[in-house]
PDB file of C-alpha atoms in Angstrom:
ATOM      1  CA  MET T   5     124.241  60.022 203.425  1.00 77.00           C
ATOM      2  CA  ALA T   6     121.001  60.827 201.617  1.00 86.00           C
ATOM      3  CA  PRO T   7     118.120  58.999 203.347  1.00 90.00           C
ATOM      4  CA  ILE T   8     114.640  58.190 202.077  1.00 91.00           C
ATOM      5  CA  THR T   9     112.119  59.206 204.737  1.00 94.00           C
ATOM      6  CA  CYS T  10     108.366  59.689 205.036  1.00 96.00           C
ATOM      7  CA  LYS T  11     105.883  61.626 207.119  1.00 96.00           C
ATOM      8  CA  VAL T  12     102.160  60.858 207.393  1.00 95.00           C
ATOM      9  CA  VAL T  13      99.827  63.612 208.612  1.00 94.00           C
ATOM     10  CA  ASP T  14      96.214  64.653 208.343  1.00 90.00           C
ATOM     11  CA  PHE T  15      95.238  67.896 206.623  1.00 87.00           C
ATOM     12  CA  SER T  16      95.651  69.843 209.893  1.00 90.00           C
ATOM     13  CA  MET T  17      99.270  68.553 210.036  1.00 93.00           C
ATOM     14  CA  THR T  18      98.548  66.231 212.986  1.00 93.00           C
ATOM     15  CA  PRO T  19     100.838  63.163 212.771  1.00 95.00           C
ATOM     16  CA  ILE T  20      99.220  59.800 212.048  1.00 92.00           C
ATOM     17  CA  GLN T  21     100.827  56.817 213.740  1.00 93.00           C
ATOM     18  CA  GLY T  22     100.723  53.231 212.490  1.00 92.00           C
ATOM     19  CA  ILE T  23     100.457  53.672 208.711  1.00 92.00           C
ATOM     20  CA  TYR T  24     102.250  50.788 206.978  1.00 93.00           C
ATOM     21  CA  ALA T  25     104.608  51.669 204.103  1.00 95.00           C
ATOM     22  CA  LEU T  26     106.460  49.484 201.614  1.00 96.00           C
ATOM     23  CA  LEU T  27     109.601  50.749 199.853  1.00 96.00           C
ATOM     24  CA  GLU T  28     110.824  48.882 196.759  1.00 96.00           C
ATOM     25  CA  CYS T  29     114.306  49.891 195.582  1.00 94.00           C
ATOM     26  CA  LYS T  30     114.943  49.539 191.865  1.00 94.00           C
ATOM     27  CA  ASP T  31     117.810  49.986 189.444  1.00 92.00           C
ATOM     28  CA  HIS T  32     117.691  52.419 186.518  1.00 88.00           C
ATOM     29  CA  ASP T  33     115.843  49.810 184.406  1.00 90.00           C
ATOM     30  CA  GLY T  34     113.110  49.330 187.008  1.00 89.00           C
ATOM     31  CA  ASN T  35     114.320  45.950 188.304  1.00 93.00           C
ATOM     32  CA  GLU T  36     113.663  45.517 192.021  1.00 94.00           C
ATOM     33  CA  PHE T  37     116.746  44.634 194.068  1.00 93.00           C
ATOM     34  CA  ALA T  38     115.597  45.353 197.643  1.00 92.00           C
ATOM     35  CA  LYS T  39     112.320  45.683 199.525  1.00 94.00           C
ATOM     36  CA  TYR T  40     111.790  47.382 202.886  1.00 94.00           C
ATOM     37  CA  GLU T  41     108.831  48.024 205.149  1.00 95.00           C
ATOM     38  CA  SER T  42     108.020  50.239 208.107  1.00 96.00           C
ATOM     39  CA  PHE T  43     105.239  51.930 210.087  1.00 95.00           C
ATOM     40  CA  SER T  44     104.842  55.619 210.852  1.00 96.00           C
ATOM     41  CA  ASP T  45     105.811  56.401 214.457  1.00 96.00           C
ATOM     42  CA  ASP T  46     103.935  58.584 216.954  1.00 96.00           C
ATOM     43  CA  GLY T  47     105.250  61.685 215.153  1.00 97.00           C
ATOM     44  CA  GLY T  48     103.983  60.347 211.807  1.00 96.00           C
ATOM     45  CA  ASN T  49     107.603  59.778 210.702  1.00 97.00           C
ATOM     46  CA  ILE T  50     109.322  56.910 208.972  1.00 97.00           C
ATOM     47  CA  HIS T  51     113.081  57.362 209.344  1.00 95.00           C
ATOM     48  CA  TYR T  52     114.075  53.709 209.500  1.00 95.00           C
ATOM     49  CA  TRP T  53     113.204  50.790 207.247  1.00 95.00           C
ATOM     50  CA  PHE T  54     113.293  47.039 207.884  1.00 93.00           C
ATOM     51  CA  ASP T  55     114.089  44.275 205.408  1.00 90.00           C
ATOM     52  CA  CYS T  56     110.888  42.814 204.023  1.00 85.00           C
ATOM     53  CA  ILE T  57     111.128  39.160 205.045  1.00 75.00           C
ATOM     54  CA  LEU T  58     109.051  36.079 204.414  1.00 65.00           C
ATOM     55  CA  ALA T  59     107.144  34.628 207.363  1.00 61.00           C
ATOM     56  CA  ASP T  60     108.858  31.239 206.978  1.00 63.00           C
ATOM     57  CA  LYS T  61     112.344  32.794 207.268  1.00 66.00           C
ATOM     58  CA  PRO T  62     112.555  34.502 210.668  1.00 67.00           C
ATOM     59  CA  GLN T  63     115.296  37.109 210.934  1.00 71.00           C
ATOM     60  CA  GLU T  64     116.362  39.731 213.403  1.00 77.00           C
ATOM     61  CA  LEU T  65     114.727  43.069 212.588  1.00 80.00           C
ATOM     62  CA  ILE T  66     117.467  45.635 212.089  1.00 84.00           C
ATOM     63  CA  PRO T  67     116.464  49.257 211.466  1.00 89.00           C
ATOM     64  CA  ARG T  68     118.137  50.661 208.357  1.00 88.00           C
ATOM     65  CA  ILE T  69     118.491  54.033 206.749  1.00 89.00           C
ATOM     66  CA  VAL T  70     117.920  53.520 203.015  1.00 89.00           C
ATOM     67  CA  ASP T  71     120.417  55.667 201.105  1.00 82.00           C
ATOM     68  CA  VAL T  72     119.398  57.295 197.806  1.00 81.00           C
ATOM     69  CA  LEU T  73     122.947  56.852 196.502  1.00 81.00           C
ATOM     70  CA  HIS T  74     122.331  53.091 196.305  1.00 83.00           C
ATOM     71  CA  CYS T  75     118.735  53.325 195.120  1.00 86.00           C
ATOM     72  CA  PRO T  76     118.142  55.378 191.928  1.00 88.00           C
ATOM     73  CA  ARG T  77     114.439  54.552 191.635  1.00 92.00           C
ATOM     74  CA  VAL T  78     111.762  53.595 194.166  1.00 94.00           C
ATOM     75  CA  THR T  79     108.173  52.500 194.351  1.00 95.00           C
ATOM     76  CA  LEU T  80     106.670  53.703 197.605  1.00 96.00           C
ATOM     77  CA  THR T  81     103.298  52.358 198.721  1.00 95.00           C
ATOM     78  CA  PHE T  82     101.369  53.537 201.770  1.00 93.00           C
ATOM     79  CA  TYR T  83      98.539  51.361 203.121  1.00 90.00           C
ATOM     80  CA  PRO T  84      96.244  53.662 205.126  1.00 86.00           C
ATOM     81  CA  GLY T  85      93.296  51.276 204.660  1.00 73.00           C
ATOM     82  CA  LEU T  86      95.037  48.640 206.793  1.00 70.00           C
ATOM     83  CA  LYS T  87      94.926  50.899 209.845  1.00 65.00           C
ATOM     84  CA  THR T  88      91.216  51.606 209.737  1.00 65.00           C
ATOM     85  CA  ALA T  89      88.315  51.929 207.350  1.00 62.00           C
ATOM     86  CA  TYR T  90      88.451  55.583 208.402  1.00 62.00           C
ATOM     87  CA  PHE T  91      90.608  56.083 205.311  1.00 66.00           C
ATOM     88  CA  PRO T  92      88.891  55.152 202.028  1.00 69.00           C
ATOM     89  CA  TRP T  93      92.055  54.120 200.140  1.00 73.00           C
ATOM     90  CA  ILE T  94      93.469  50.622 200.330  1.00 80.00           C
ATOM     91  CA  ASN T  95      96.836  51.949 199.170  1.00 86.00           C
ATOM     92  CA  ILE T  96      98.508  55.057 197.776  1.00 90.00           C
ATOM     93  CA  GLN T  97     101.496  54.419 195.510  1.00 93.00           C
ATOM     94  CA  THR T  98     104.119  56.437 193.685  1.00 93.00           C
ATOM     95  CA  ASP T  99     107.004  55.375 191.444  1.00 92.00           C
ATOM     96  CA  VAL T 100     109.849  57.909 191.433  1.00 90.00           C
ATOM     97  CA  GLN T 101     113.290  58.281 189.894  1.00 89.00           C
ATOM     98  CA  LEU T 102     115.538  59.835 192.524  1.00 85.00           C
ATOM     99  CA  LEU T 103     117.566  62.139 190.305  1.00 81.00           C
ATOM    100  CA  ASP T 104     118.840  64.465 193.049  1.00 77.00           C
ATOM    101  CA  LYS T 105     121.526  63.046 195.321  1.00 77.00           C
ATOM    102  CA  GLY T 106     120.124  64.674 198.456  1.00 82.00           C
ATOM    103  CA  GLY T 107     117.796  62.941 200.875  1.00 87.00           C
ATOM    104  CA  HIS T 108     114.204  62.459 199.765  1.00 90.00           C
ATOM    105  CA  GLU T 109     111.211  62.969 202.032  1.00 92.00           C
ATOM    106  CA  PHE T 110     107.706  61.912 201.047  1.00 94.00           C
ATOM    107  CA  ILE T 111     104.903  63.629 202.949  1.00 95.00           C
ATOM    108  CA  LEU T 112     101.482  61.994 202.768  1.00 94.00           C
ATOM    109  CA  SER T 113      98.594  64.192 203.924  1.00 93.00           C
ATOM    110  CA  ILE T 114      95.287  62.363 204.137  1.00 88.00           C
ATOM    111  CA  ARG T 115      91.826  63.549 205.039  1.00 81.00           C
ATOM    112  CA  ALA T 116      89.781  60.914 206.802  1.00 73.00           C
ATOM    113  CA  ASN T 117      86.338  60.069 205.419  1.00 70.00           C
ATOM    114  CA  ALA T 118      86.988  62.241 202.377  1.00 65.00           C
ATOM    115  CA  ALA T 119      88.034  61.536 198.836  1.00 71.00           C
ATOM    116  CA  ASN T 120      91.321  63.413 198.763  1.00 83.00           C
ATOM    117  CA  TYR T 121      94.944  63.184 199.797  1.00 87.00           C
ATOM    118  CA  SER T 122      98.185  64.917 198.924  1.00 90.00           C
ATOM    119  CA  LEU T 123     101.568  63.274 198.410  1.00 91.00           C
ATOM    120  CA  ASP T 124     104.449  65.742 198.434  1.00 92.00           C
ATOM    121  CA  HIS T 125     108.103  65.088 197.735  1.00 89.00           C
ATOM    122  CA  ALA T 126     110.952  67.231 199.070  1.00 89.00           C
ATOM    123  CA  VAL T 127     114.702  67.003 198.493  1.00 88.00           C
ATOM    124  CA  ILE T 128     116.849  67.462 201.607  1.00 82.00           C
ATOM    125  CA  PRO T 129     120.570  68.347 201.331  1.00 78.00           C
ATOM    126  CA  ALA T 130     122.720  65.228 201.754  1.00 65.00           C
ATOM    127  CA  LEU T 131     124.407  64.625 205.101  1.00 57.00           C
ATOM    128  CA  LEU T 132     128.178  64.822 205.192  1.00 46.00           C
ATOM    129  CA  PRO T 133     130.086  61.510 205.331  1.00 51.00           C
ATOM    130  CA  GLY T 134     130.440  60.350 208.920  1.00 47.00           C
ATOM    131  CA  ASN T 135     127.555  62.509 210.111  1.00 42.00           C
ATOM    132  CA  THR T 136     124.758  60.158 211.063  1.00 44.00           C
ATOM    133  CA  GLU T 137     122.694  62.750 212.906  1.00 42.00           C
ATOM    134  CA  MET T 138     119.562  63.544 210.935  1.00 43.00           C
ATOM    135  CA  ASP T 139     118.126  67.040 211.323  1.00 42.00           C
ATOM    136  CA  TRP T 140     114.592  66.412 210.074  1.00 39.00           C
ATOM    137  CA  GLU T 141     113.410  69.922 210.896  1.00 41.00           C
ATOM    138  CA  GLY T 142     116.352  71.567 209.137  1.00 39.00           C
ATOM    139  CA  PRO T 143     116.297  73.556 205.904  1.00 39.00           C
ATOM    140  CA  ARG T 144     114.934  71.948 202.782  1.00 41.00           C
ATOM    141  CA  ARG T 145     115.381  72.979 199.213  1.00 42.00           C
ATOM    142  CA  ASN T 146     112.294  74.489 197.649  1.00 40.00           C
ATOM    143  CA  LYS T 147     111.999  71.705 195.091  1.00 43.00           C
ATOM    144  CA  ARG T 148     108.627  69.995 195.724  1.00 46.00           C
ATOM    145  CA  TRP T 149     106.302  67.882 193.678  1.00 47.00           C
ATOM    146  CA  SER T 150     102.736  67.282 194.658  1.00 49.00           C
ATOM    147  CA  ILE T 151     100.231  64.649 193.622  1.00 50.00           C
ATOM    148  CA  SER T 152      96.687  65.329 194.749  1.00 50.00           C
ATOM    149  CA  THR T 153      93.330  63.759 194.198  1.00 49.00           C
ATOM    150  CA  TRP T 154      89.995  65.503 194.090  1.00 46.00           C
ATOM    151  CA  ASP T 155      86.391  64.509 194.379  1.00 48.00           C
ATOM    152  CA  PRO T 156      85.259  63.330 190.904  1.00 45.00           C
ATOM    153  CA  LEU T 157      82.011  65.272 191.342  1.00 48.00           C
ATOM    154  CA  ASP T 158      83.991  68.500 191.586  1.00 50.00           C
ATOM    155  CA  ARG T 159      85.439  70.143 188.522  1.00 48.00           C
ATOM    156  CA  PRO T 160      89.038  69.070 187.941  1.00 46.00           C
ATOM    157  CA  PRO T 161      91.697  71.722 188.601  1.00 51.00           C
ATOM    158  CA  LEU T 162      92.645  73.794 185.570  1.00 45.00           C
TER     159      LEU T 162
END
């Protein structure tokens, strides 16, 4: 199993609870075939996703682990502005092809009342078949990508 997970923290690495996230799973051509939603827990983590359902079609909410092996491309959108105006962004979005078959963790670091955030992506070795225990603090490969914003009044990074 190779899960898609998230963590939301502030710049001092303090977890932020209650940030809404939307995960759109897409095929290789970019066609959406599944949509999930979740909120960060008290540790800032999103390990489980719930089917995105319409209000007029009530369903039982079943927590799911979204597996990378069935989802080659995702659009992930965080909505920090829904929690509080403390965060200046309505949403923060990334569209990623999941080329590695390990688990993928997205780490959103946001600074309140400031014009910057960082969105990091880490690949976690895949879990062995039959092993459903997730060691979120375990070793991670060093492969990381980072997307950061900066104050437009500052000079852009070189």
